[in-house]
Amino acid sequence: MPEGPSVRKFHHLVCPFVGQQVVQTGGSSKKLNPASFQSLWLQDTQVHGKKLFLRFDPDEETRSPGNNPLPEPLRKRERKEGVGDYKQTLGPDFQSSRSLELVHSGDDGSECLGGDRPAGGAERWLQISFGLFGSIWVNEFSRAKKANKRGDWRDPIPRLVLHFGGGGFLAFYSCQMSWSSSPVIRPTSDILSAKFHRGQALEALGQAQPVCYTLLDQRYFSGLGNIIKNEALYRAGIHPLSLGSLLSPQQLEILVDHVVEFSADWLHGKFQGRQQHSQIYQKDQCPAGHQVMKEAFGPPGGFQRLTWWCPQCQPRLSSDEVEQVQLS
């Protein structure tokens, strides 16, 4: 599942197309005619957590000021190091002209618009969620990495393809999309935002529930996914089922530090072409050589996510430690 750093990279890839007009469309779904995007202008793009927002208008307008494709944590590094070029994987020529599927997002009550296009005063923002396997490709198409169950090497079909007047195109794969009147942006909960509110995050973590549940709560840690959850908990030496209310303020501070640092480093690595190396996620042994445990954890009735942890490096609190925390 694309997490905050990946969606920020998608945002960076889309930004050069802002201010350009859609001149040709394609896609894989039959639920919405992709011609509804024909001749529209991409005027702005914003990112929040795991969601990307694209604004389309029927008329050309001036590009929104201050739309820097890099998040604040990387702008400082960019001035010192520069952001290297990224290498795209080659893809086949696209021939399908079937339509795009727009589905209800369920987050803000926005309805799918069917074949209608955004007009003056109407919903102009396309909200994109990437689910488990969503991605955006620029000027190239995704290629099959392995044969399907039938043994066929069939390349993935993009859900939406937008060709722009500047000569380039965007291909969207396995994305869920819906129109909305405005983007839902809450920088204080975005782990990659300069406005991320540590106090709010610490208060949420201090609840009497397992910290691995709270970390995945997008209300407080927008953009945080299963990889970041596992890596931050391991680096902080905290058992995933530890109740936040029984952890010391210092432990919670350290956990938030690792969330922010790991996320920023992962994003920076994407722009530098570095592969992010995990220490615990999907590992059989931790860096110390201990056997790693794996189990699905989640709130009752909620989504259960696979969790990796080291019982020796991330021990559960003993009864004496619990009593000491309660008395402090």
CSV table of C-alpha atoms in Angstrom, one decimal, residues 66-305:
chain,number,residue,atom,x,y,z
A,66,GLY,CA,3.5,28.5,-4.0
A,67,ASN,CA,2.8,25.0,-5.4
A,68,ASN,CA,6.2,23.6,-4.6
A,69,PRO,CA,6.3,19.9,-5.6
A,70,LEU,CA,8.6,19.1,-2.7
A,71,PRO,CA,7.4,19.0,1.0
A,72,GLU,CA,9.1,21.3,3.4
A,73,PRO,CA,11.4,18.6,5.0
A,74,LEU,CA,13.0,18.1,1.5
A,75,ARG,CA,13.2,21.8,0.4
A,76,LYS,CA,16.1,22.4,2.9
A,77,ARG,CA,17.9,19.3,1.7
A,78,GLU,CA,17.3,20.2,-1.9
A,79,ARG,CA,19.1,23.5,-1.5
A,80,LYS,CA,22.2,21.6,-0.2
A,81,GLU,CA,22.2,18.4,-2.2
A,82,GLY,CA,19.8,18.8,-5.1
A,83,VAL,CA,17.2,16.3,-6.1
A,84,GLY,CA,18.5,13.7,-8.5
A,85,ASP,CA,16.7,12.5,-11.6
A,86,TYR,CA,14.6,9.5,-11.2
A,87,LYS,CA,14.6,6.6,-13.7
A,88,GLN,CA,11.3,5.4,-15.1
A,89,THR,CA,10.7,1.8,-16.1
A,90,LEU,CA,9.9,1.4,-19.8
A,91,GLY,CA,6.3,0.5,-20.7
A,92,PRO,CA,4.3,-0.5,-23.8
A,93,ASP,CA,2.3,1.7,-26.0
A,94,PHE,CA,-1.3,2.1,-24.7
A,95,GLN,CA,-4.1,1.1,-27.1
A,96,SER,CA,-7.2,0.8,-24.9
A,97,SER,CA,-9.7,3.7,-25.0
A,98,ARG,CA,-12.1,2.3,-22.5
A,99,SER,CA,-13.5,4.5,-19.7
A,100,LEU,CA,-12.3,5.5,-16.3
A,101,GLU,CA,-13.9,4.3,-13.0
A,102,LEU,CA,-14.7,6.8,-10.4
A,103,VAL,CA,-15.8,5.3,-7.1
A,104,HIS,CA,-17.2,6.8,-3.9
A,105,SER,CA,-14.4,7.6,-1.5
A,106,GLY,CA,-16.5,7.5,1.6
A,107,ASP,CA,-14.4,10.1,3.4
A,108,ASP,CA,-16.3,13.3,2.9
A,109,GLY,CA,-19.6,12.1,1.5
A,110,SER,CA,-18.7,13.2,-2.0
A,111,GLU,CA,-20.7,11.4,-4.7
A,112,CYS,CA,-19.4,10.0,-8.0
A,113,LEU,CA,-20.3,12.4,-10.8
A,114,GLY,CA,-20.9,9.8,-13.5
A,115,GLY,CA,-20.2,11.2,-16.9
A,116,ASP,CA,-20.4,14.9,-15.8
A,117,ARG,CA,-17.4,17.1,-16.0
A,118,PRO,CA,-16.5,19.7,-13.4
A,119,ALA,CA,-17.9,23.1,-14.3
A,120,GLY,CA,-18.0,26.5,-12.7
A,121,GLY,CA,-19.1,26.2,-9.1
A,122,ALA,CA,-19.2,22.4,-9.3
A,123,GLU,CA,-16.9,19.8,-7.9
A,124,ARG,CA,-13.5,20.5,-9.5
A,125,TRP,CA,-11.1,18.4,-7.4
A,126,LEU,CA,-10.4,14.8,-8.3
A,127,GLN,CA,-9.5,12.9,-5.1
A,128,ILE,CA,-7.3,10.0,-5.6
A,129,SER,CA,-6.7,7.1,-3.1
A,130,PHE,CA,-4.2,4.5,-4.0
A,131,GLY,CA,-5.4,1.5,-2.0
A,132,LEU,CA,-3.1,-1.5,-1.9
A,133,PHE,CA,-1.5,-1.3,-5.3
A,134,GLY,CA,-2.2,2.2,-6.8
A,135,SER,CA,0.4,4.1,-8.7
A,136,ILE,CA,1.0,6.9,-11.2
A,137,TRP,CA,3.3,6.5,-14.2
A,138,VAL,CA,4.7,9.5,-16.2
A,139,ASN,CA,5.2,9.2,-20.0
A,140,GLU,CA,5.5,5.4,-19.7
A,141,PHE,CA,3.3,2.4,-18.9
A,142,SER,CA,3.6,-0.3,-16.3
A,143,ARG,CA,4.9,-3.7,-17.5
A,144,ALA,CA,3.9,-7.1,-16.2
A,145,LYS,CA,6.5,-8.3,-13.6
A,146,LYS,CA,5.2,-11.9,-13.6
A,147,ALA,CA,2.7,-14.1,-15.3
A,148,ASN,CA,-0.9,-14.2,-14.1
A,149,LYS,CA,-2.6,-17.4,-12.9
A,150,ARG,CA,-3.2,-18.4,-16.5
A,151,GLY,CA,0.4,-18.1,-17.3
A,152,ASP,CA,-0.1,-15.0,-19.5
A,153,TRP,CA,2.3,-12.0,-19.3
A,154,ARG,CA,-0.3,-9.3,-19.7
A,155,ASP,CA,0.6,-5.8,-18.9
A,156,PRO,CA,-1.6,-3.9,-16.4
A,157,ILE,CA,-4.2,-1.7,-17.9
A,158,PRO,CA,-4.3,1.8,-16.5
A,159,ARG,CA,-7.6,3.0,-15.0
A,160,LEU,CA,-7.1,6.5,-16.4
A,161,VAL,CA,-4.7,8.0,-19.0
A,162,LEU,CA,-4.5,11.8,-19.5
A,163,HIS,CA,-2.4,13.1,-22.4
A,164,PHE,CA,-1.5,16.8,-22.1
A,165,GLY,CA,-0.8,19.6,-24.6
A,166,GLY,CA,2.8,19.7,-23.6
A,167,GLY,CA,3.3,16.2,-25.1
A,168,GLY,CA,3.5,14.1,-21.9
A,169,PHE,CA,0.9,11.9,-20.3
A,170,LEU,CA,-0.1,10.5,-16.9
A,171,ALA,CA,-1.2,6.9,-16.4
A,172,PHE,CA,-3.1,6.0,-13.2
A,173,TYR,CA,-3.2,2.4,-12.0
A,174,SER,CA,-5.5,0.7,-9.4
A,175,CYS,CA,-6.6,4.1,-8.0
A,176,GLN,CA,-10.0,5.0,-6.4
A,177,MET,CA,-11.2,8.4,-7.6
A,178,SER,CA,-14.1,10.7,-6.7
A,179,TRP,CA,-14.9,14.4,-7.4
A,180,SER,CA,-15.1,16.8,-4.5
A,181,SER,CA,-15.6,20.5,-4.1
A,182,SER,CA,-12.3,21.0,-2.2
A,183,PRO,CA,-9.4,19.0,-1.0
A,184,VAL,CA,-9.4,17.7,2.5
A,185,ILE,CA,-6.1,19.0,3.9
A,186,ARG,CA,-5.1,18.8,7.6
A,187,PRO,CA,-1.4,19.6,7.8
A,188,THR,CA,-1.3,19.2,11.5
A,189,SER,CA,-1.9,15.4,11.2
A,190,ASP,CA,0.3,14.9,8.1
A,191,ILE,CA,3.5,13.2,9.2
A,192,LEU,CA,5.4,14.8,6.3
A,193,SER,CA,4.1,18.3,6.8
A,194,ALA,CA,6.2,21.0,8.4
A,195,LYS,CA,3.0,21.8,10.4
A,196,PHE,CA,2.7,18.3,11.9
A,197,HIS,CA,1.4,18.7,15.4
A,198,ARG,CA,3.5,16.6,17.8
A,199,GLY,CA,1.4,17.5,20.8
A,200,GLN,CA,-1.7,16.2,19.1
A,201,ALA,CA,0.1,13.0,18.1
A,202,LEU,CA,1.4,12.4,21.6
A,203,GLU,CA,-2.0,12.9,23.1
A,204,ALA,CA,-3.5,10.3,20.8
A,205,LEU,CA,-0.7,7.8,21.5
A,206,GLY,CA,-1.3,8.2,25.2
A,207,GLN,CA,-4.7,6.5,25.0
A,208,ALA,CA,-5.4,3.2,26.7
A,209,GLN,CA,-5.2,1.1,23.6
A,210,PRO,CA,-2.3,-0.6,21.7
A,211,VAL,CA,0.0,1.9,20.1
A,212,CYS,CA,0.0,-0.1,16.9
A,213,TYR,CA,-3.7,0.8,16.5
A,214,THR,CA,-3.2,4.5,17.1
A,215,LEU,CA,-0.3,4.8,14.7
A,216,LEU,CA,-2.5,3.7,11.8
A,217,ASP,CA,-5.2,6.2,12.7
A,218,GLN,CA,-5.1,8.7,9.9
A,219,ARG,CA,-6.8,11.4,12.0
A,220,TYR,CA,-3.5,11.8,13.9
A,221,PHE,CA,-0.9,10.2,11.6
A,222,SER,CA,-2.0,10.9,8.1
A,223,GLY,CA,0.3,9.1,5.6
A,224,LEU,CA,1.5,6.5,8.1
A,225,GLY,CA,1.1,3.0,6.9
A,226,ASN,CA,2.1,-0.5,7.9
A,227,ILE,CA,5.8,-0.2,7.0
A,228,ILE,CA,6.3,3.0,8.9
A,229,LYS,CA,4.3,1.5,11.8
A,230,ASN,CA,6.5,-1.6,12.1
A,231,GLU,CA,9.8,0.3,11.6
A,232,ALA,CA,9.1,3.1,14.1
A,233,LEU,CA,8.0,0.7,16.8
A,234,TYR,CA,11.1,-1.5,16.3
A,235,ARG,CA,13.4,1.5,16.4
A,236,ALA,CA,11.7,2.8,19.5
A,237,GLY,CA,12.0,-0.6,21.2
A,238,ILE,CA,8.2,-0.7,21.9
A,239,HIS,CA,6.0,-3.8,21.7
A,240,PRO,CA,3.2,-3.2,19.2
A,241,LEU,CA,0.5,-4.2,21.8
A,242,SER,CA,1.8,-1.9,24.5
A,243,LEU,CA,-0.9,0.3,25.8
A,244,GLY,CA,-0.1,4.0,25.2
A,245,SER,CA,-1.3,4.9,28.6
A,246,LEU,CA,1.3,2.7,30.2
A,247,LEU,CA,4.3,4.1,28.3
A,248,SER,CA,6.3,6.9,29.7
A,249,PRO,CA,6.2,10.4,28.0
A,250,GLN,CA,9.8,9.8,27.0
A,251,GLN,CA,9.0,6.6,25.2
A,252,LEU,CA,6.1,8.3,23.3
A,253,GLU,CA,8.4,11.1,22.3
A,254,ILE,CA,11.0,8.7,21.0
A,255,LEU,CA,8.3,6.8,19.0
A,256,VAL,CA,7.1,10.1,17.3
A,257,ASP,CA,10.7,11.0,16.6
A,258,HIS,CA,11.2,7.7,14.7
A,259,VAL,CA,7.9,8.1,12.9
A,260,VAL,CA,8.9,11.5,11.5
A,261,GLU,CA,12.6,10.6,10.9
A,262,PHE,CA,11.9,7.3,9.1
A,263,SER,CA,9.2,8.9,6.9
A,264,ALA,CA,11.3,11.8,5.9
A,265,ASP,CA,14.3,9.6,5.2
A,266,TRP,CA,12.2,7.3,3.1
A,267,LEU,CA,10.9,10.2,1.1
A,268,HIS,CA,14.3,11.7,0.7
A,269,GLY,CA,15.6,8.3,-0.5
A,270,LYS,CA,12.9,8.2,-3.2
A,271,PHE,CA,14.2,11.4,-4.7
A,272,GLN,CA,17.7,10.2,-4.5
A,273,GLY,CA,16.9,6.8,-6.1
A,274,ARG,CA,17.7,4.9,-2.9
A,275,GLN,CA,15.9,1.7,-2.0
A,276,GLN,CA,14.4,2.0,1.6
A,277,HIS,CA,15.9,-0.8,3.7
A,278,SER,CA,13.7,-2.1,6.5
A,279,GLN,CA,15.0,-3.5,9.8
A,280,ILE,CA,11.9,-5.5,10.9
A,281,TYR,CA,9.2,-5.3,8.2
A,282,GLN,CA,8.8,-8.7,6.5
A,283,LYS,CA,12.0,-9.9,8.1
A,284,ASP,CA,12.8,-13.3,9.7
A,285,GLN,CA,15.4,-11.9,12.0
A,286,CYS,CA,16.0,-8.4,13.5
A,287,PRO,CA,19.4,-6.7,13.0
A,288,ALA,CA,20.5,-8.2,16.4
A,289,GLY,CA,19.9,-11.7,15.0
A,290,HIS,CA,16.8,-12.5,17.1
A,291,GLN,CA,13.9,-14.4,15.7
A,292,VAL,CA,11.1,-12.1,14.6
A,293,MET,CA,7.4,-12.7,15.4
A,294,LYS,CA,4.6,-12.0,13.0
A,295,GLU,CA,0.9,-11.7,13.7
A,296,ALA,CA,-2.1,-9.6,12.5
A,297,PHE,CA,-3.2,-7.0,14.9
A,298,GLY,CA,-6.1,-4.5,14.7
A,299,PRO,CA,-9.0,-3.0,16.7
A,300,PRO,CA,-12.0,-5.3,17.4
A,301,GLY,CA,-14.1,-5.3,14.3
A,302,GLY,CA,-11.5,-3.3,12.4
A,303,PHE,CA,-8.9,-4.0,9.8
A,304,GLN,CA,-6.2,-6.4,10.9
A,305,ARG,CA,-2.7,-5.6,9.7
